[in-house]
Amino acid sequence: FVPDRRSGTKAALSYSRLIIAAGGDVVQPYSGKYIFSLRNTQDGLSLKKFIDSSHPMNAAVIGGGMIGLEMASSFRKLGMKVTVFEGSPAILPGFDTEISAPVERYLAGHDIKIIKSKASASDSASGGVDVSAGGRSHHYDMALIALGTKAAAQLAGAAGCELGAAGGVRTNLKMQTSIPSIYAAGDCIEVKNLISGKNVYIPLGTTANKTGRVAGINAAGGDAVFHGIIASAAGNILNMTVARTGLSEEEAGDGFGEIASVVSESASRADYYPGGSKITSKLIFSKTSGQLLGAQMMGKEGVAKRIDILAVCIQQKMKLRDIAGLDLTYAPPEAPVWDPVLKAVNTALHKLGK
Ligand SMILES: Cc1cc2nc3c(=O)[nH]c(=O)nc-3n(C[C@H](O)[C@H](O)[C@H](O)COP(=O)(O)OP(=O)(O)OC[C@H]3O[C@@H](n4cnc5c(N)ncnc54)[C@H](O)[C@@H]3O)c2cc1C
């Protein structure tokens, strides 16, 4: 049923093929005048309007994932005092501690406080927000809730489409749901992780665009497939890029034999060339087969596209020995003669004794 805004009634439209692209819903257990979340442009505009008119001096961010930390970084840049509450032992879910711990220290060095505790928020009687965490109450001028997204799968579920264990609508490679005339794409679906083989719910714009395109082609009578993802993602936190692809060490638990990892440091440009900065890399690989399974990096320049190189290697199921032979560029202002990708891979090969 589609609402007709002019008549105020609902009209039933028939279809031969339907695409459901209902997106995701933010996990928003707390609401109030001073409590915000960020899902769409309207949310962003409301938040900006509040900041421009009320000039908050301090902010709480509940949730230390990528969006929470990017928003904490933006609030800090606006001059606010910022506290991030994270309910699990480490910030940045999906990253291993060799990356999340230095990011945490970096944030602390820029006056962003992290409190490792589950928090709840409610408007305060005196204005602002009371955040309750670990048996203590903290007061802030505003709070942003960044607890993630869940698939908006209700419409598809009500239509009888099968939902998956990860919470999203299940589709085949053509983005067709269990009802052949209904396709689904974007943040409302779950997709296959091509490395672990498991279905996952990782709502990203990259996947939404690809799956939307495939659903559209097929619904219009064409022929296209989407195989899955390897969970490549990047974010920028106070000018520090953090990026990941493939499996984390924790995720790489089953099916690859003995798992090993290495952490290495490298320069983004030739050492002698001015203006470069440090890149920290972690590689996760199978000690048994030498296959690269995951990569994570942090640094101030050249990080996201290097993770993209490793994403290609991981998606193609390449072994460390083959990656070490990649012909990558060297020019002092752009990269050292041993690119950070190659340095990380050589460190891993050294650990393998090869
Ligand atoms: C703050 C933030 C930062 C992000 N940053 C990145 C990033 O850096 N990189 C990245 O890859 N991804 C990022 N994402 C994720 C990315 O924005 C989403 O994956 C992408 O927008 C999903 O697109 P979609 O079309 O599936 O869903 P949406 O963009 O959510 O669109 C779905 C639309 O459907 C509408 N709708 C729902 N139900 C109905 C209905 N029954 N009838 C009519 N309309 C309906 C909704 O109102 C909504 O407008 C970010 C997300 C957020 C919130």
Short mmCIF file of N, CA and C in Angstrom, two decimals, residues 148-319:
data_model
loop_
_atom_site.label_atom_id
_atom_site.label_comp_id
_atom_site.label_asym_id
_atom_site.label_seq_id
_atom_site.Cartn_x
_atom_site.Cartn_y
_atom_site.Cartn_z
N GLY A 148 24.82 1.50 16.49
CA GLY A 148 24.73 0.64 15.32
C GLY A 148 23.36 0.67 14.66
N THR A 149 23.23 -0.20 13.67
CA THR A 149 22.04 -0.23 12.81
C THR A 149 21.52 -1.65 12.76
N LYS A 150 20.20 -1.78 12.71
CA LYS A 150 19.66 -3.12 12.45
C LYS A 150 18.84 -3.07 11.16
N ALA A 151 18.75 -4.20 10.51
CA ALA A 151 18.07 -4.24 9.21
C ALA A 151 16.60 -3.87 9.36
N ALA A 152 16.11 -2.99 8.49
CA ALA A 152 14.67 -2.69 8.47
C ALA A 152 14.00 -3.78 7.63
N ALA A 153 13.84 -4.92 8.26
CA ALA A 153 13.38 -6.11 7.52
C ALA A 153 11.90 -6.39 7.75
N GLN A 154 11.20 -5.49 8.48
CA GLN A 154 9.81 -5.77 8.83
C GLN A 154 8.92 -5.91 7.61
N LEU A 155 9.09 -4.99 6.64
CA LEU A 155 8.23 -5.01 5.45
C LEU A 155 8.39 -6.33 4.70
N ALA A 156 9.66 -6.71 4.48
CA ALA A 156 9.93 -7.96 3.76
C ALA A 156 9.43 -9.16 4.57
N GLY A 157 9.64 -9.09 5.89
CA GLY A 157 9.18 -10.19 6.75
C GLY A 157 7.67 -10.32 6.69
N ALA A 158 6.97 -9.16 6.73
CA ALA A 158 5.50 -9.20 6.71
C ALA A 158 5.00 -9.73 5.37
N ALA A 159 5.79 -9.51 4.31
CA ALA A 159 5.39 -10.01 2.98
C ALA A 159 5.66 -11.50 2.85
N GLY A 160 6.33 -12.08 3.85
CA GLY A 160 6.60 -13.52 3.83
C GLY A 160 7.99 -13.88 3.36
N CYS A 161 8.87 -12.88 3.16
CA CYS A 161 10.24 -13.19 2.72
C CYS A 161 11.02 -13.77 3.91
N GLU A 162 11.88 -14.72 3.60
CA GLU A 162 12.66 -15.36 4.65
C GLU A 162 13.71 -14.38 5.19
N LEU A 163 13.85 -14.34 6.51
CA LEU A 163 14.91 -13.53 7.13
C LEU A 163 16.02 -14.45 7.59
N GLY A 164 17.24 -13.92 7.68
CA GLY A 164 18.37 -14.76 8.05
C GLY A 164 18.73 -14.61 9.51
N ALA A 165 19.69 -15.45 9.94
CA ALA A 165 20.10 -15.45 11.35
C ALA A 165 20.78 -14.14 11.73
N ALA A 166 21.39 -13.45 10.76
CA ALA A 166 22.06 -12.19 11.06
C ALA A 166 21.08 -11.02 11.13
N GLY A 167 19.79 -11.30 10.90
CA GLY A 167 18.76 -10.27 11.10
C GLY A 167 18.29 -9.58 9.84
N GLY A 168 18.95 -9.84 8.72
CA GLY A 168 18.55 -9.17 7.48
C GLY A 168 17.71 -10.08 6.59
N VAL A 169 17.18 -9.49 5.52
CA VAL A 169 16.43 -10.29 4.54
C VAL A 169 17.43 -11.19 3.82
N ARG A 170 17.03 -12.44 3.62
CA ARG A 170 17.89 -13.39 2.90
C ARG A 170 17.64 -13.27 1.40
N THR A 171 18.70 -13.26 0.62
CA THR A 171 18.53 -13.24 -0.84
C THR A 171 19.46 -14.27 -1.46
N ASN A 172 19.22 -14.57 -2.74
CA ASN A 172 20.21 -15.38 -3.48
C ASN A 172 21.18 -14.42 -4.18
N LEU A 173 22.05 -14.95 -5.03
CA LEU A 173 23.08 -14.11 -5.66
C LEU A 173 22.47 -13.04 -6.57
N LYS A 174 21.22 -13.27 -7.00
CA LYS A 174 20.55 -12.29 -7.87
C LYS A 174 19.77 -11.27 -7.05
N MET A 175 19.90 -11.32 -5.74
CA MET A 175 19.21 -10.45 -4.79
C MET A 175 17.71 -10.72 -4.76
N GLN A 176 17.36 -11.94 -5.11
CA GLN A 176 15.97 -12.38 -5.08
C GLN A 176 15.71 -12.96 -3.69
N THR A 177 14.60 -12.56 -3.09
CA THR A 177 14.27 -13.11 -1.77
C THR A 177 13.66 -14.50 -1.95
N SER A 178 13.18 -15.07 -0.84
CA SER A 178 12.56 -16.40 -0.94
C SER A 178 11.25 -16.34 -1.74
N ILE A 179 10.73 -15.12 -1.95
CA ILE A 179 9.56 -14.97 -2.85
C ILE A 179 10.11 -14.45 -4.19
N PRO A 180 10.08 -15.27 -5.24
CA PRO A 180 10.83 -14.95 -6.47
C PRO A 180 10.52 -13.59 -7.09
N SER A 181 9.32 -13.06 -6.90
CA SER A 181 9.00 -11.75 -7.53
C SER A 181 9.48 -10.58 -6.67
N ILE A 182 10.02 -10.86 -5.49
CA ILE A 182 10.49 -9.77 -4.61
C ILE A 182 12.01 -9.82 -4.47
N TYR A 183 12.64 -8.71 -4.78
CA TYR A 183 14.09 -8.56 -4.64
C TYR A 183 14.35 -7.67 -3.42
N ALA A 184 15.53 -7.76 -2.85
CA ALA A 184 15.87 -6.87 -1.73
C ALA A 184 17.33 -6.48 -1.85
N ALA A 185 17.64 -5.28 -1.39
CA ALA A 185 19.01 -4.76 -1.52
C ALA A 185 19.29 -3.74 -0.44
N GLY A 186 20.57 -3.50 -0.20
CA GLY A 186 20.98 -2.44 0.73
C GLY A 186 20.99 -2.88 2.18
N ASP A 187 20.79 -1.91 3.06
CA ASP A 187 20.95 -2.16 4.50
C ASP A 187 19.88 -3.08 5.09
N CYS A 188 18.86 -3.45 4.31
CA CYS A 188 17.85 -4.35 4.89
C CYS A 188 18.21 -5.82 4.69
N ILE A 189 19.31 -6.11 3.98
CA ILE A 189 19.63 -7.52 3.72
C ILE A 189 20.89 -7.95 4.47
N GLU A 190 21.04 -9.26 4.60
CA GLU A 190 22.33 -9.78 5.06
C GLU A 190 23.05 -10.38 3.86
N VAL A 191 24.36 -10.44 3.94
CA VAL A 191 25.15 -10.89 2.79
C VAL A 191 26.18 -11.92 3.25
N LYS A 192 26.77 -12.59 2.28
CA LYS A 192 27.75 -13.62 2.62
C LYS A 192 29.14 -13.01 2.76
N ASN A 193 29.83 -13.37 3.84
CA ASN A 193 31.24 -13.03 3.94
C ASN A 193 32.02 -14.06 3.13
N LEU A 194 32.69 -13.60 2.08
CA LEU A 194 33.32 -14.51 1.12
C LEU A 194 34.51 -15.26 1.71
N ILE A 195 35.04 -14.80 2.83
CA ILE A 195 36.19 -15.49 3.42
C ILE A 195 35.71 -16.52 4.44
N SER A 196 34.80 -16.11 5.33
CA SER A 196 34.34 -17.06 6.35
C SER A 196 33.24 -17.96 5.81
N GLY A 197 32.56 -17.52 4.75
CA GLY A 197 31.44 -18.28 4.20
C GLY A 197 30.15 -18.08 4.99
N LYS A 198 30.22 -17.26 6.06
CA LYS A 198 29.03 -17.06 6.90
C LYS A 198 28.22 -15.86 6.42
N ASN A 199 26.90 -15.91 6.67
CA ASN A 199 26.08 -14.74 6.39
C ASN A 199 26.27 -13.71 7.50
N VAL A 200 26.40 -12.45 7.10
CA VAL A 200 26.68 -11.39 8.08
C VAL A 200 25.79 -10.19 7.79
N TYR A 201 25.61 -9.36 8.82
CA TYR A 201 24.91 -8.09 8.61
C TYR A 201 25.92 -6.97 8.82
N ILE A 202 26.44 -6.43 7.73
CA ILE A 202 27.42 -5.34 7.81
C ILE A 202 26.92 -4.25 6.85
N PRO A 203 26.09 -3.33 7.36
CA PRO A 203 25.44 -2.37 6.46
C PRO A 203 26.39 -1.26 6.02
N LEU A 204 26.79 -1.29 4.77
CA LEU A 204 27.70 -0.28 4.24
C LEU A 204 27.20 0.23 2.89
N GLY A 205 27.55 1.46 2.59
CA GLY A 205 27.13 2.08 1.34
C GLY A 205 27.67 1.35 0.12
N THR A 206 28.89 0.80 0.24
CA THR A 206 29.48 0.07 -0.88
C THR A 206 28.59 -1.11 -1.27
N THR A 207 28.16 -1.86 -0.26
CA THR A 207 27.32 -3.04 -0.50
C THR A 207 25.93 -2.61 -0.97
N ALA A 208 25.40 -1.53 -0.38
CA ALA A 208 24.06 -1.07 -0.76
C ALA A 208 24.03 -0.71 -2.24
N ASN A 209 25.07 -0.03 -2.71
CA ASN A 209 25.10 0.36 -4.12
C ASN A 209 25.19 -0.85 -5.04
N LYS A 210 26.07 -1.79 -4.68
CA LYS A 210 26.25 -2.96 -5.56
C LYS A 210 25.00 -3.82 -5.58
N THR A 211 24.45 -4.08 -4.39
CA THR A 211 23.27 -4.97 -4.34
C THR A 211 22.07 -4.28 -4.98
N GLY A 212 21.96 -2.97 -4.82
CA GLY A 212 20.86 -2.23 -5.45
C GLY A 212 20.93 -2.33 -6.97
N ARG A 213 22.15 -2.23 -7.47
CA ARG A 213 22.34 -2.32 -8.92
C ARG A 213 21.95 -3.70 -9.44
N VAL A 214 22.42 -4.73 -8.72
CA VAL A 214 22.14 -6.11 -9.15
C VAL A 214 20.63 -6.39 -9.06
N ALA A 215 20.00 -5.94 -7.97
CA ALA A 215 18.54 -6.15 -7.84
C ALA A 215 17.81 -5.46 -8.98
N GLY A 216 18.23 -4.24 -9.30
CA GLY A 216 17.56 -3.47 -10.36
C GLY A 216 17.70 -4.14 -11.72
N ILE A 217 18.93 -4.60 -12.02
CA ILE A 217 19.16 -5.26 -13.32
C ILE A 217 18.28 -6.51 -13.44
N ASN A 218 18.27 -7.31 -12.37
CA ASN A 218 17.51 -8.56 -12.45
C ASN A 218 16.00 -8.32 -12.46
N ALA A 219 15.55 -7.36 -11.64
CA ALA A 219 14.11 -7.08 -11.61
C ALA A 219 13.63 -6.58 -12.97
N ALA A 220 14.55 -5.93 -13.71
CA ALA A 220 14.18 -5.41 -15.04
C ALA A 220 14.40 -6.46 -16.13
N GLY A 221 14.69 -7.68 -15.73
CA GLY A 221 14.80 -8.76 -16.72
C GLY A 221 16.22 -9.07 -17.14
N GLY A 222 17.21 -8.39 -16.56
CA GLY A 222 18.61 -8.63 -16.92
C GLY A 222 19.20 -9.78 -16.11
N ASP A 223 20.52 -9.84 -16.14
CA ASP A 223 21.19 -10.97 -15.48
C ASP A 223 22.45 -10.47 -14.79
N ALA A 224 22.41 -10.37 -13.47
CA ALA A 224 23.58 -9.91 -12.72
C ALA A 224 23.63 -10.65 -11.40
N VAL A 225 24.83 -10.78 -10.84
CA VAL A 225 24.96 -11.45 -9.54
C VAL A 225 25.85 -10.62 -8.61
N PHE A 226 25.60 -10.80 -7.31
CA PHE A 226 26.45 -10.20 -6.27
C PHE A 226 26.88 -11.35 -5.37
N HIS A 227 28.19 -11.57 -5.28
CA HIS A 227 28.66 -12.77 -4.56
C HIS A 227 28.77 -12.56 -3.06
N GLY A 228 29.16 -11.35 -2.63
CA GLY A 228 29.30 -11.14 -1.19
C GLY A 228 30.36 -10.09 -0.90
N ILE A 229 30.74 -10.03 0.36
CA ILE A 229 31.65 -8.97 0.82
C ILE A 229 32.84 -9.58 1.55
N ILE A 230 33.84 -8.75 1.79
CA ILE A 230 34.89 -9.18 2.72
C ILE A 230 35.05 -8.15 3.85
N ALA A 231 34.02 -7.30 4.01
CA ALA A 231 33.96 -6.35 5.14
C ALA A 231 35.10 -5.34 5.12
N SER A 232 35.31 -4.71 3.97
CA SER A 232 36.30 -3.63 3.89
C SER A 232 35.65 -2.34 4.37
N ALA A 233 36.33 -1.62 5.25
CA ALA A 233 35.75 -0.38 5.77
C ALA A 233 36.87 0.54 6.23
N ALA A 234 36.62 1.84 6.12
CA ALA A 234 37.61 2.82 6.58
C ALA A 234 36.90 3.98 7.25
N GLY A 235 37.60 4.64 8.15
CA GLY A 235 37.03 5.83 8.79
C GLY A 235 38.15 6.79 9.14
N ASN A 236 37.77 8.02 9.40
CA ASN A 236 38.77 9.03 9.74
C ASN A 236 38.44 9.64 11.09
N ILE A 237 39.34 9.44 12.04
CA ILE A 237 39.12 9.88 13.41
C ILE A 237 40.20 10.91 13.75
N LEU A 238 39.83 12.17 13.86
CA LEU A 238 40.78 13.25 14.12
C LEU A 238 42.00 13.14 13.20
N ASN A 239 41.73 13.05 11.91
CA ASN A 239 42.76 13.00 10.86
C ASN A 239 43.60 11.72 10.88
N MET A 240 43.18 10.74 11.62
CA MET A 240 43.86 9.43 11.63
C MET A 240 42.93 8.45 10.89
N THR A 241 43.44 7.84 9.82
CA THR A 241 42.61 6.87 9.10
C THR A 241 42.76 5.50 9.75
N VAL A 242 41.64 4.84 9.98
CA VAL A 242 41.68 3.44 10.41
C VAL A 242 40.90 2.65 9.37
N ALA A 243 41.45 1.53 8.96
CA ALA A 243 40.80 0.76 7.89
C ALA A 243 41.03 -0.72 8.11
N ARG A 244 40.11 -1.51 7.61
CA ARG A 244 40.21 -2.96 7.78
C ARG A 244 39.60 -3.68 6.59
N THR A 245 39.99 -4.92 6.41
CA THR A 245 39.36 -5.76 5.39
C THR A 245 39.56 -7.23 5.77
N GLY A 246 38.67 -8.09 5.29
CA GLY A 246 38.80 -9.51 5.60
C GLY A 246 38.36 -9.82 7.02
N LEU A 247 39.02 -10.82 7.61
CA LEU A 247 38.64 -11.26 8.95
C LEU A 247 39.57 -10.68 9.99
N SER A 248 39.03 -10.36 11.15
CA SER A 248 39.90 -10.01 12.29
C SER A 248 40.47 -11.32 12.84
N GLU A 249 41.41 -11.22 13.77
CA GLU A 249 42.01 -12.44 14.32
C GLU A 249 40.94 -13.26 15.05
N GLU A 250 40.03 -12.53 15.73
CA GLU A 250 38.97 -13.22 16.46
C GLU A 250 38.03 -13.95 15.48
N GLU A 251 37.71 -13.28 14.37
CA GLU A 251 36.78 -13.88 13.40
C GLU A 251 37.41 -15.05 12.65
N ALA A 252 38.75 -15.06 12.55
CA ALA A 252 39.42 -16.07 11.73
C ALA A 252 39.55 -17.40 12.45
N GLY A 253 38.69 -17.62 13.44
CA GLY A 253 38.82 -18.81 14.29
C GLY A 253 38.81 -20.15 13.59
N ASP A 254 37.81 -20.38 12.72
CA ASP A 254 37.60 -21.75 12.22
C ASP A 254 38.00 -21.91 10.75
N GLY A 255 38.43 -23.10 10.42
CA GLY A 255 38.48 -23.50 9.02
C GLY A 255 39.74 -23.13 8.25
N PHE A 256 40.71 -22.51 8.90
CA PHE A 256 41.91 -22.10 8.15
C PHE A 256 43.19 -22.70 8.75
N GLY A 257 43.05 -23.72 9.58
CA GLY A 257 44.23 -24.29 10.23
C GLY A 257 44.72 -23.35 11.30
N GLU A 258 46.04 -23.34 11.51
CA GLU A 258 46.60 -22.48 12.56
C GLU A 258 46.64 -21.03 12.09
N ILE A 259 46.11 -20.13 12.92
CA ILE A 259 46.07 -18.71 12.57
C ILE A 259 47.24 -17.98 13.22
N ALA A 260 47.84 -17.07 12.47
CA ALA A 260 48.92 -16.25 13.05
C ALA A 260 48.70 -14.81 12.61
N SER A 261 49.39 -13.90 13.28
CA SER A 261 49.28 -12.49 12.89
C SER A 261 50.60 -11.79 13.14
N VAL A 262 50.80 -10.69 12.43
CA VAL A 262 51.98 -9.84 12.68
C VAL A 262 51.56 -8.39 12.66
N VAL A 263 52.28 -7.59 13.46
CA VAL A 263 52.06 -6.14 13.45
C VAL A 263 53.37 -5.52 12.98
N SER A 264 53.29 -4.59 12.04
CA SER A 264 54.52 -3.94 11.57
C SER A 264 54.29 -2.44 11.44
N GLU A 265 55.39 -1.71 11.45
CA GLU A 265 55.29 -0.26 11.27
C GLU A 265 56.11 0.13 10.06
N SER A 266 55.61 1.14 9.36
CA SER A 266 56.29 1.56 8.15
C SER A 266 56.02 3.05 7.96
N ALA A 267 56.75 3.66 7.02
CA ALA A 267 56.50 5.08 6.74
C ALA A 267 55.63 5.19 5.49
N SER A 268 54.79 6.23 5.46
CA SER A 268 53.89 6.39 4.31
C SER A 268 54.65 6.87 3.08
N ARG A 269 55.80 7.56 3.28
CA ARG A 269 56.64 8.02 2.15
C ARG A 269 58.06 7.51 2.40
N ALA A 270 58.95 7.74 1.46
CA ALA A 270 60.35 7.39 1.70
C ALA A 270 60.81 8.10 2.98
N ASP A 271 61.60 7.40 3.80
CA ASP A 271 61.99 7.92 5.12
C ASP A 271 62.59 9.33 5.04
N TYR A 272 63.40 9.55 4.00
CA TYR A 272 64.12 10.83 3.91
C TYR A 272 63.25 11.94 3.32
N TYR A 273 62.06 11.59 2.84
CA TYR A 273 61.22 12.60 2.20
C TYR A 273 60.34 13.27 3.26
N PRO A 274 60.30 14.64 3.28
CA PRO A 274 59.55 15.29 4.36
C PRO A 274 58.03 15.04 4.29
N GLY A 275 57.41 15.10 5.46
CA GLY A 275 55.94 15.10 5.51
C GLY A 275 55.28 13.76 5.65
N GLY A 276 56.05 12.67 5.65
CA GLY A 276 55.42 11.35 5.77
C GLY A 276 54.97 11.08 7.20
N SER A 277 54.29 9.99 7.38
CA SER A 277 53.88 9.62 8.74
C SER A 277 53.85 8.10 8.87
N LYS A 278 53.71 7.67 10.12
CA LYS A 278 53.80 6.23 10.42
C LYS A 278 52.51 5.51 10.03
N ILE A 279 52.66 4.32 9.47
CA ILE A 279 51.50 3.44 9.24
C ILE A 279 51.71 2.18 10.05
N THR A 280 50.74 1.85 10.89
CA THR A 280 50.79 0.59 11.64
C THR A 280 49.87 -0.41 10.94
N SER A 281 50.39 -1.60 10.68
CA SER A 281 49.61 -2.61 9.95
C SER A 281 49.53 -3.89 10.77
N LYS A 282 48.40 -4.53 10.70
CA LYS A 282 48.29 -5.88 11.26
C LYS A 282 47.77 -6.80 10.15
N LEU A 283 48.44 -7.92 9.96
CA LEU A 283 47.97 -8.92 9.00
C LEU A 283 47.59 -10.18 9.75
N ILE A 284 46.51 -10.80 9.33
CA ILE A 284 46.04 -12.06 9.91
C ILE A 284 46.10 -13.09 8.79
N PHE A 285 46.73 -14.23 9.05
CA PHE A 285 46.91 -15.20 7.97
C PHE A 285 46.88 -16.62 8.51
N SER A 286 46.73 -17.55 7.58
CA SER A 286 46.76 -18.96 7.96
C SER A 286 48.21 -19.42 7.94
N LYS A 287 48.68 -19.89 9.08
CA LYS A 287 50.04 -20.40 9.15
C LYS A 287 50.13 -21.70 8.35
N THR A 288 48.99 -22.38 8.27
CA THR A 288 48.96 -23.67 7.59
C THR A 288 49.09 -23.51 6.08
N SER A 289 48.31 -22.59 5.50
CA SER A 289 48.30 -22.48 4.03
C SER A 289 49.05 -21.25 3.52
N GLY A 290 49.33 -20.28 4.40
CA GLY A 290 49.96 -19.03 3.94
C GLY A 290 48.95 -18.06 3.35
N GLN A 291 47.65 -18.38 3.39
CA GLN A 291 46.63 -17.48 2.81
C GLN A 291 46.43 -16.26 3.71
N LEU A 292 46.40 -15.08 3.09
CA LEU A 292 46.10 -13.86 3.85
C LEU A 292 44.60 -13.82 4.11
N LEU A 293 44.22 -13.60 5.38
CA LEU A 293 42.80 -13.64 5.75
C LEU A 293 42.25 -12.28 6.14
N GLY A 294 43.11 -11.41 6.68
CA GLY A 294 42.59 -10.12 7.13
C GLY A 294 43.72 -9.11 7.24
N ALA A 295 43.35 -7.82 7.17
CA ALA A 295 44.35 -6.76 7.31
C ALA A 295 43.70 -5.55 7.96
N GLN A 296 44.47 -4.88 8.80
CA GLN A 296 44.00 -3.66 9.47
C GLN A 296 45.16 -2.68 9.48
N MET A 297 44.83 -1.40 9.33
CA MET A 297 45.89 -0.38 9.31
C MET A 297 45.42 0.89 9.98
N MET A 298 46.36 1.65 10.51
CA MET A 298 46.06 3.01 10.95
C MET A 298 47.22 3.92 10.59
N GLY A 299 46.92 5.15 10.26
CA GLY A 299 47.96 6.10 9.91
C GLY A 299 47.34 7.35 9.33
N LYS A 300 48.18 8.38 9.17
CA LYS A 300 47.62 9.67 8.76
C LYS A 300 47.56 9.87 7.26
N GLU A 301 48.26 9.05 6.50
CA GLU A 301 48.08 9.15 5.04
C GLU A 301 48.33 7.80 4.38
N GLY A 302 47.68 7.62 3.26
CA GLY A 302 47.92 6.44 2.42
C GLY A 302 47.41 5.13 3.00
N VAL A 303 46.45 5.19 3.92
CA VAL A 303 46.01 3.95 4.57
C VAL A 303 44.88 3.27 3.79
N ALA A 304 43.83 4.03 3.45
CA ALA A 304 42.64 3.38 2.88
C ALA A 304 42.95 2.66 1.57
N LYS A 305 43.75 3.29 0.71
CA LYS A 305 44.01 2.64 -0.58
C LYS A 305 44.98 1.47 -0.44
N ARG A 306 45.79 1.48 0.62
CA ARG A 306 46.64 0.30 0.84
C ARG A 306 45.79 -0.86 1.36
N ILE A 307 44.80 -0.54 2.17
CA ILE A 307 43.88 -1.60 2.60
C ILE A 307 43.13 -2.14 1.38
N ASP A 308 42.84 -1.26 0.43
CA ASP A 308 42.17 -1.73 -0.79
C ASP A 308 43.04 -2.72 -1.57
N ILE A 309 44.36 -2.48 -1.58
CA ILE A 309 45.26 -3.45 -2.25
C ILE A 309 45.13 -4.80 -1.56
N LEU A 310 45.16 -4.75 -0.22
CA LEU A 310 45.08 -6.01 0.53
C LEU A 310 43.70 -6.65 0.39
N ALA A 311 42.67 -5.81 0.21
CA ALA A 311 41.31 -6.36 0.01
C ALA A 311 41.27 -7.19 -1.27
N VAL A 312 41.93 -6.70 -2.32
CA VAL A 312 41.97 -7.47 -3.58
C VAL A 312 42.67 -8.81 -3.33
N CYS A 313 43.79 -8.75 -2.61
CA CYS A 313 44.55 -9.99 -2.33
C CYS A 313 43.70 -10.98 -1.54
N ILE A 314 42.99 -10.46 -0.53
CA ILE A 314 42.19 -11.35 0.33
C ILE A 314 41.02 -11.93 -0.46
N GLN A 315 40.36 -11.06 -1.23
CA GLN A 315 39.19 -11.54 -1.98
C GLN A 315 39.61 -12.59 -3.02
N GLN A 316 40.83 -12.44 -3.56
CA GLN A 316 41.33 -13.41 -4.54
C GLN A 316 42.00 -14.60 -3.86
N LYS A 317 41.92 -14.64 -2.51
CA LYS A 317 42.47 -15.76 -1.72
C LYS A 317 43.96 -15.97 -2.01
N MET A 318 44.70 -14.87 -2.12
CA MET A 318 46.13 -14.96 -2.43
C MET A 318 46.93 -15.38 -1.21
N LYS A 319 48.07 -16.00 -1.48
CA LYS A 319 48.98 -16.40 -0.41
C LYS A 319 50.03 -15.31 -0.23
#
